Amino acid sequence: MKLCSLIIALVLSASFSQAMDLAGMQAMALNNREVIQQYITNFEQSEKEIVRAKGGYYPSVDLAYTTNSLNENTLLENKNNSIVQGKISMNLFAGFRDKYGLQSAQILQEVEQFKLQGIRQDIQLNVALAYLAVFERRANRAVAESAFQTLGKIYKDGESRFQVGLIGKNELLKFRVDYDNADITSKTADAGLKKSIIDLSRQVGSEVTLADLDFADFDNLPPLVDRGVYVDKMLAERSEIKAMEAAIGATSAQVEAAKSGFYPRLDAVGSYQRYNDDLLNGSGSISDEQWRAQLVVSMNLFQGNTTEATIAKTRLQARAQKYELQELKHNLVNDLDNLFIDLQVSLENVLVAKRSIEQAEENLRITQLKYDEGLQRESDLLDAITSLSRAKYNYVAVMRTVFTNHFSLTRMIGGF
């Protein structure tokens, strides 16, 4: 039993200490971020708007109690009297206002749903980019620390050479200047890494440490995508496009609802009224009850052109939304084309950056050997170290560009 308990404890410990990947952090962000709850709340509000829009299909029930106190009795009314009145009314026709009002509310709910999908995609993109920033700054810190350590060894070697008179004071000072600069660069890179982890924690909505990350998502380069496939998928499935198309549909329904002002209105009303010659109904000596059924037809003949203006304004709104939709599509296609070009170029640059590192490493090896033999100047050795650092920084920058474009293209089609 003790052995089993120990095994279980080790398994649980391993599962809890397992590093987080990108998908895991994105899932945490979707659960933790308050902005998601904000959009969910907006969606819930749209559900209540549908309930409100359905109210036109239900009867209205009213109950009233009125007391009257006059200065004297009249022929038809006692000085003190009260009236109890109950009324049930239902609209039978209002120019299809309720139909299109409900249709508009239902479409607007779809708009909120698409907005929720969009913000979920944005959050996942932000997590991916913040994760990528940590990957880049960790790599930059490693490059800076490597240069710092290399220059430290060379500086110590230079001190030994200076002691025996192989190099002059000015040559030793050159080593010291580059060594101090590498020290500053290393500390700056470490601070940048710490800040990037803070930014990642903010995006995830929970504290993240460097030990929590394994960076396995960056082990393999993403493939070059098919531009035509991505364009078609983006135009068909992008949540922002769907939201705008739905908004146009809702506005068109609002135009039809506004036209109800040109139609007659038909209401059925059933009412009960009881008159009593006392302020407390039922306590007087005279009481009169009345039941009434009514069918009321009404129509507005003139309302200061407000109906016409409302219809015209809503139509213009729909037209503006269509222009906005076309601009959105053009902008998204333009952005996708640029991202596709950047990804293509950056993938090619990865090979160049790798080759540059290999060449810089070989150059440093040869220069170091010649320097040890007194065949190279100290400035040549420092240049070789700087060239290697620059090649490594270029590789890190190219890798960041590759994955930035990859993540951005994934967001373009709502692929997270």
Coordinates of C-alpha atoms in Angstrom, one line a residue:
M1 CA 0.0 0.0 0.0
K2 CA 2.9 2.4 0.8
L3 CA 4.5 1.6 -2.5
C4 CA 1.2 2.3 -4.4
S5 CA 0.7 5.6 -2.5
L6 CA 4.3 6.6 -3.4
I7 CA 3.6 5.8 -7.1
I8 CA 0.4 7.8 -7.1
A9 CA 2.1 10.7 -5.4
L10 CA 4.9 10.7 -8.0
V11 CA 2.4 10.5 -10.9
L12 CA 0.3 13.4 -9.5
S13 CA 3.5 15.4 -8.9
A14 CA 4.6 14.9 -12.5
S15 CA 1.2 15.9 -13.9
F16 CA 1.1 19.1 -11.9
S17 CA 4.7 20.0 -12.8
Q18 CA 4.1 19.4 -16.5
A19 CA 5.0 22.5 -18.6
M20 CA 2.2 24.4 -20.2
D21 CA 1.9 24.6 -24.0
L22 CA 0.2 27.3 -26.1
A23 CA -3.2 25.6 -26.2
G24 CA -3.2 25.2 -22.5
M25 CA -2.5 28.8 -21.8
Q26 CA -5.1 29.9 -24.4
A27 CA -7.7 27.7 -22.6
M28 CA -6.7 29.3 -19.3
A29 CA -7.1 32.8 -20.8
L30 CA -10.6 32.0 -22.1
N31 CA -11.6 30.9 -18.6
N32 CA -9.9 33.7 -16.7
R33 CA -10.2 36.9 -18.6
E34 CA -13.0 39.2 -17.6
V35 CA -13.4 40.6 -21.1
I36 CA -14.9 37.2 -22.1
Q37 CA -17.5 37.6 -19.4
Q38 CA -18.1 41.1 -20.6
Y39 CA -19.0 39.8 -24.1
I40 CA -21.0 36.9 -22.6
T41 CA -23.0 39.5 -20.6
N42 CA -23.7 41.4 -23.8
F43 CA -24.9 38.2 -25.4
E44 CA -27.2 37.6 -22.4
Q45 CA -28.6 41.1 -22.8
S46 CA -29.5 40.3 -26.4
E47 CA -31.4 37.3 -25.2
K48 CA -33.5 39.6 -23.0
E49 CA -34.1 41.9 -26.0
I50 CA -35.6 38.9 -27.8
V51 CA -37.9 38.3 -24.8
R52 CA -38.9 42.0 -25.0
A53 CA -39.5 41.8 -28.7
K54 CA -41.8 38.9 -28.2
G55 CA -44.0 40.9 -25.9
G56 CA -46.0 42.3 -28.8
Y57 CA -47.5 38.8 -29.4
Y58 CA -48.9 38.6 -25.9
P59 CA -52.0 40.4 -24.5
S60 CA -51.7 43.3 -22.1
V61 CA -53.5 43.2 -18.8
D62 CA -54.2 46.4 -16.8
L63 CA -55.9 47.0 -13.5
A64 CA -56.8 50.5 -12.2
Y65 CA -58.5 51.9 -9.1
T66 CA -59.6 55.5 -9.3
T67 CA -61.0 57.7 -6.6
N68 CA -62.7 61.0 -7.3
S69 CA -63.6 63.8 -4.8
L70 CA -65.7 66.6 -6.2
N71 CA -66.9 69.9 -4.6
E72 CA -70.5 68.8 -4.9
N73 CA -72.7 66.1 -6.4
T74 CA -73.6 66.2 -10.0
L75 CA -76.4 64.6 -12.0
L76 CA -74.3 61.7 -13.1
E77 CA -71.7 61.5 -10.4
N78 CA -71.6 61.5 -6.6
K79 CA -69.3 63.9 -4.8
N80 CA -67.1 61.0 -3.6
N81 CA -66.9 58.0 -5.8
S82 CA -64.5 55.3 -7.0
I83 CA -64.0 53.2 -10.1
V84 CA -62.5 49.8 -10.4
Q85 CA -61.4 48.9 -13.9
G86 CA -59.7 45.9 -15.5
K87 CA -58.7 45.7 -19.1
I88 CA -57.3 43.0 -21.4
S89 CA -56.1 44.2 -24.8
M90 CA -54.3 42.5 -27.6
N91 CA -52.9 43.9 -30.8
L92 CA -54.1 41.9 -33.8
F93 CA -52.2 43.9 -36.5
A94 CA -49.7 46.7 -36.4
G95 CA -48.2 46.6 -39.9
F96 CA -45.8 43.7 -39.2
R97 CA -44.0 45.8 -36.6
D98 CA -43.8 42.9 -34.1
K99 CA -42.7 40.4 -36.7
Y100 CA -39.7 42.5 -38.0
G101 CA -38.9 43.8 -34.5
L102 CA -38.5 40.2 -33.3
Q103 CA -36.5 39.3 -36.4
S104 CA -34.2 42.2 -35.8
A105 CA -33.6 41.2 -32.2
Q106 CA -32.8 37.6 -33.1
I107 CA -30.3 38.8 -35.7
L108 CA -28.7 41.2 -33.3
Q109 CA -28.2 38.2 -30.9
E110 CA -26.3 36.5 -33.7
V111 CA -24.2 39.7 -34.0
E112 CA -23.3 39.4 -30.3
Q113 CA -22.5 35.7 -30.8
F114 CA -20.0 36.6 -33.6
K115 CA -18.5 39.4 -31.5
L116 CA -17.9 36.8 -28.7
Q117 CA -16.2 34.5 -31.2
G118 CA -14.1 37.4 -32.4
I119 CA -12.9 38.4 -28.9
R120 CA -12.1 34.8 -28.1
Q121 CA -9.9 34.6 -31.2
D122 CA -8.2 37.9 -30.3
I123 CA -7.4 36.7 -26.8
Q124 CA -5.9 33.5 -28.1
L125 CA -3.8 35.5 -30.6
N126 CA -2.6 37.9 -27.9
V127 CA -1.6 34.9 -25.7
A128 CA 0.3 33.4 -28.7
L129 CA 2.1 36.6 -29.4
A130 CA 2.9 37.1 -25.7
Y131 CA 4.2 33.5 -25.5
L132 CA 6.3 34.2 -28.6
A133 CA 7.7 37.3 -27.0
V134 CA 8.9 35.3 -24.0
F135 CA 10.5 32.8 -26.4
E136 CA 12.3 35.5 -28.3
R137 CA 13.6 37.3 -25.2
R138 CA 14.7 34.1 -23.6
A139 CA 16.7 33.4 -26.8
N140 CA 18.1 36.9 -26.8
R141 CA 19.1 36.6 -23.2
A142 CA 20.9 33.3 -24.0
V143 CA 22.8 35.1 -26.9
A144 CA 23.7 38.0 -24.6
E145 CA 24.9 35.7 -21.8
S146 CA 27.0 33.7 -24.3
A147 CA 28.6 36.8 -25.6
F148 CA 29.2 38.1 -22.1
Q149 CA 30.9 34.8 -21.0
T150 CA 33.0 34.7 -24.2
L151 CA 34.2 38.2 -23.7
G152 CA 34.8 37.5 -20.0
K153 CA 37.2 34.7 -20.9
I154 CA 38.9 36.8 -23.5
Y155 CA 39.3 39.7 -21.1
K156 CA 40.9 37.5 -18.5
D157 CA 43.2 36.1 -21.1
G158 CA 44.0 39.7 -22.2
E159 CA 44.9 40.6 -18.6
S160 CA 47.3 37.7 -18.5
R161 CA 48.8 38.8 -21.8
F162 CA 49.1 42.4 -20.6
Q163 CA 50.9 41.2 -17.5
V164 CA 53.6 39.6 -19.6
G165 CA 53.7 42.4 -22.1
L166 CA 52.1 40.7 -25.1
I167 CA 49.5 43.4 -25.5
G168 CA 49.3 47.0 -24.6
K169 CA 47.1 48.9 -22.2
N170 CA 44.9 50.3 -25.0
E171 CA 44.3 46.8 -26.4
L172 CA 43.3 45.6 -22.9
L173 CA 40.9 48.5 -22.6
K174 CA 39.2 47.6 -25.8
F175 CA 38.5 44.2 -24.4
R176 CA 37.1 45.8 -21.2
V177 CA 34.8 48.2 -23.1
D178 CA 33.3 45.3 -25.1
Y179 CA 33.1 43.2 -22.0
D180 CA 31.2 45.9 -20.0
N181 CA 28.9 46.5 -23.0
A182 CA 28.1 42.7 -23.1
D183 CA 27.4 42.9 -19.3
I184 CA 24.9 45.7 -19.8
T185 CA 23.3 43.9 -22.8
S186 CA 22.9 40.7 -20.8
K187 CA 21.2 42.5 -17.9
T188 CA 18.9 44.4 -20.2
A189 CA 18.0 41.1 -21.9
D190 CA 17.2 39.5 -18.6
A191 CA 15.0 42.4 -17.6
G192 CA 13.2 42.2 -20.9
L193 CA 12.5 38.5 -20.4
K194 CA 11.1 39.2 -16.9
K195 CA 8.8 41.9 -18.3
S196 CA 7.6 39.5 -21.1
I197 CA 6.6 36.9 -18.6
I198 CA 4.6 39.5 -16.7
D199 CA 2.9 40.4 -20.0
L200 CA 2.1 36.8 -20.7
S201 CA 0.7 36.3 -17.2
R202 CA -1.6 39.3 -17.9
Q203 CA -2.8 37.8 -21.2
V204 CA -3.4 34.4 -19.6
G205 CA -5.1 35.9 -16.5
S206 CA -3.0 33.8 -14.2
E207 CA 0.6 33.9 -12.9
V208 CA 3.1 32.2 -15.3
T209 CA 6.7 31.5 -14.6
L210 CA 9.5 30.6 -17.0
A211 CA 9.7 27.1 -15.5
D212 CA 6.0 26.6 -16.5
L213 CA 6.9 26.9 -20.2
D214 CA 8.5 24.3 -22.5
F215 CA 8.5 26.2 -25.8
A216 CA 7.8 23.0 -27.7
D217 CA 5.4 24.9 -29.9
F218 CA 8.4 26.5 -31.6
D219 CA 10.4 23.4 -32.3
N220 CA 9.0 23.0 -35.8
L221 CA 8.5 25.7 -38.4
P222 CA 5.0 26.3 -39.6
P223 CA 4.2 25.3 -43.2
L224 CA 3.7 27.9 -46.0
V225 CA -0.1 28.2 -46.4
D226 CA -2.2 28.3 -49.5
R227 CA -3.1 31.9 -50.1
G228 CA -6.3 31.1 -52.1
V229 CA -7.6 28.6 -49.5
Y230 CA -7.0 31.1 -46.7
V231 CA -8.8 34.0 -48.5
D232 CA -11.8 31.8 -49.2
K233 CA -12.0 30.6 -45.7
M234 CA -11.5 34.0 -44.2
L235 CA -14.3 35.6 -46.3
A236 CA -16.6 32.7 -45.5
E237 CA -15.9 32.2 -41.8
R238 CA -14.4 35.4 -40.3
S239 CA -16.5 36.4 -37.3
E240 CA -16.2 40.1 -38.0
I241 CA -17.5 39.6 -41.5
K242 CA -20.4 37.5 -40.3
A243 CA -21.2 40.1 -37.6
M244 CA -21.4 42.9 -40.1
E245 CA -23.5 40.8 -42.5
A246 CA -25.9 40.0 -39.7
A247 CA -26.0 43.7 -38.6
I248 CA -27.1 44.6 -42.2
G249 CA -29.8 42.0 -41.9
A250 CA -31.0 43.4 -38.6
T251 CA -31.0 47.0 -40.0
S252 CA -33.1 45.8 -43.0
A253 CA -35.6 44.2 -40.6
Q254 CA -35.7 47.5 -38.8
V255 CA -36.7 49.3 -42.0
E256 CA -39.6 47.0 -42.4
A257 CA -40.6 47.5 -38.8
A258 CA -40.5 51.2 -39.3
K259 CA -43.0 50.9 -42.2
S260 CA -45.6 49.9 -39.7
G261 CA -46.3 53.6 -39.2
F262 CA -48.0 53.6 -42.7
Y263 CA -50.5 50.8 -41.8
P264 CA -53.6 50.8 -39.7
R265 CA -53.5 49.3 -36.2
L266 CA -56.1 46.8 -35.1
D267 CA -56.6 46.0 -31.3
A268 CA -59.1 43.8 -29.5
V269 CA -60.0 45.1 -26.0
G270 CA -62.1 43.5 -23.3
S271 CA -62.8 45.6 -20.2
Y272 CA -64.7 45.5 -16.9
Q273 CA -65.6 48.7 -14.9
R274 CA -67.5 49.1 -11.6
Y275 CA -68.6 52.5 -10.4
N276 CA -69.4 53.1 -6.7
D277 CA -70.5 56.3 -4.9
D278 CA -67.9 56.0 -2.2
L279 CA -64.1 56.4 -2.1
L280 CA -63.9 52.8 -0.9
N281 CA -65.4 50.8 -3.8
G282 CA -68.2 48.5 -2.7
S283 CA -69.0 50.5 0.4
G284 CA -71.5 52.9 -1.2
S285 CA -75.2 52.7 -1.9
I286 CA -75.0 53.1 -5.7
S287 CA -73.0 50.8 -7.8
D288 CA -72.8 50.3 -11.6
E289 CA -71.0 47.6 -13.5
Q290 CA -70.1 47.5 -17.1
W291 CA -68.6 44.9 -19.3
R292 CA -67.3 46.0 -22.7
A293 CA -65.8 44.3 -25.8
Q294 CA -64.2 46.5 -28.3
L295 CA -62.5 46.1 -31.7
V296 CA -60.4 49.3 -32.3
V297 CA -59.0 50.3 -35.6
S298 CA -56.7 53.3 -35.6
M299 CA -54.4 54.9 -38.1
N300 CA -52.0 57.8 -38.0
L301 CA -52.6 60.2 -40.9
F302 CA -49.7 62.6 -40.1
Q303 CA -46.9 62.6 -37.6
G304 CA -44.6 65.4 -38.7
N305 CA -42.8 63.2 -41.3
T306 CA -41.1 61.2 -38.5
T307 CA -42.1 57.9 -40.0
E308 CA -40.6 58.8 -43.4
A309 CA -37.5 60.2 -41.7
T310 CA -37.0 57.0 -39.6
I311 CA -37.3 54.8 -42.7
A312 CA -34.9 56.9 -44.7
K313 CA -32.4 57.1 -41.8
T314 CA -32.5 53.3 -41.3
R315 CA -32.0 52.7 -45.0
L316 CA -29.0 55.0 -45.1
Q317 CA -27.6 53.1 -42.1
A318 CA -28.0 49.8 -44.0
R319 CA -26.2 51.4 -47.0
A320 CA -23.4 52.6 -44.8
Q321 CA -23.0 49.2 -43.3
K322 CA -22.7 47.6 -46.7
Y323 CA -19.9 50.1 -47.6
E324 CA -18.3 49.3 -44.3
L325 CA -18.5 45.5 -45.0
Q326 CA -16.8 45.9 -48.4
E327 CA -14.0 48.0 -46.8
L328 CA -13.6 45.4 -44.1
K329 CA -13.3 42.6 -46.7
H330 CA -10.8 44.6 -48.7
N331 CA -8.7 45.4 -45.7
L332 CA -8.7 41.8 -44.5
V333 CA -7.6 40.5 -47.9
N334 CA -4.9 43.2 -48.0
D335 CA -3.6 42.2 -44.6
L336 CA -3.7 38.5 -45.4
D337 CA -1.7 39.1 -48.6
N338 CA 0.9 41.0 -46.7
L339 CA 1.1 38.3 -44.0
F340 CA 1.4 35.7 -46.7
I341 CA 4.4 37.5 -48.3
D342 CA 6.0 38.1 -44.9
L343 CA 5.7 34.4 -43.9
Q344 CA 7.1 33.3 -47.3
V345 CA 10.1 35.5 -47.0
S346 CA 10.7 34.8 -43.3
L347 CA 10.7 31.1 -43.9
E348 CA 13.4 31.5 -46.5
N349 CA 15.3 33.8 -44.2
V350 CA 15.5 31.1 -41.5
L351 CA 17.8 29.0 -43.7
V352 CA 20.0 32.1 -44.4
A353 CA 20.1 32.9 -40.7
K354 CA 21.2 29.4 -39.8
R355 CA 23.9 29.5 -42.4
S356 CA 25.1 32.8 -41.1
I357 CA 25.5 31.4 -37.6
E358 CA 27.5 28.5 -38.9
Q359 CA 29.8 30.8 -40.8
A360 CA 30.2 33.2 -37.9
E361 CA 31.1 30.4 -35.6
E362 CA 33.7 29.1 -38.0
N363 CA 35.0 32.6 -38.5
L364 CA 35.3 33.0 -34.7
R365 CA 37.1 29.7 -34.3
I366 CA 39.7 30.6 -37.0
T367 CA 40.1 34.1 -35.7
Q368 CA 40.6 32.8 -32.2
L369 CA 43.3 30.4 -33.4
K370 CA 45.1 33.1 -35.3
Y371 CA 44.8 35.5 -32.4
D372 CA 46.4 32.9 -30.1
E373 CA 49.3 32.6 -32.5
G374 CA 49.6 36.4 -32.7
L375 CA 48.4 36.5 -36.3
Q376 CA 45.3 38.6 -35.7
R377 CA 44.6 41.8 -33.8
E378 CA 42.4 42.0 -30.8
S379 CA 39.9 44.2 -32.9
D380 CA 39.6 41.3 -35.4
L381 CA 38.7 38.9 -32.5
L382 CA 36.1 41.4 -31.1
D383 CA 34.6 41.8 -34.6
A384 CA 34.3 38.0 -34.9
I385 CA 32.5 37.8 -31.5
T386 CA 30.2 40.7 -32.5
S387 CA 29.4 39.0 -35.9
L388 CA 28.5 35.8 -34.2
S389 CA 26.2 37.6 -31.7
R390 CA 24.6 39.5 -34.6
A391 CA 24.0 36.3 -36.6
K392 CA 22.3 34.7 -33.5
Y393 CA 20.2 37.8 -32.9
N394 CA 19.1 37.8 -36.6
Y395 CA 18.1 34.1 -36.3
V396 CA 16.0 34.9 -33.2
A397 CA 14.4 37.9 -35.0
V398 CA 13.6 35.8 -38.1
M399 CA 12.0 33.0 -36.0
R400 CA 9.8 35.6 -34.2
T401 CA 8.7 37.0 -37.6
V402 CA 7.9 33.5 -38.8
F403 CA 5.6 32.7 -35.9
T404 CA 4.2 36.2 -35.7
N405 CA 3.0 35.8 -39.3
H406 CA 1.8 32.3 -38.7
F407 CA -0.3 33.2 -35.6
S408 CA -1.6 36.3 -37.4
L409 CA -2.7 34.2 -40.4
T410 CA -4.4 31.7 -38.1
R411 CA -6.3 34.6 -36.6
M412 CA -7.3 35.8 -40.0
I413 CA -9.3 32.7 -40.6
G414 CA -10.5 32.3 -37.0
G415 CA -8.3 29.2 -36.7
F416 CA -7.5 29.2 -33.0

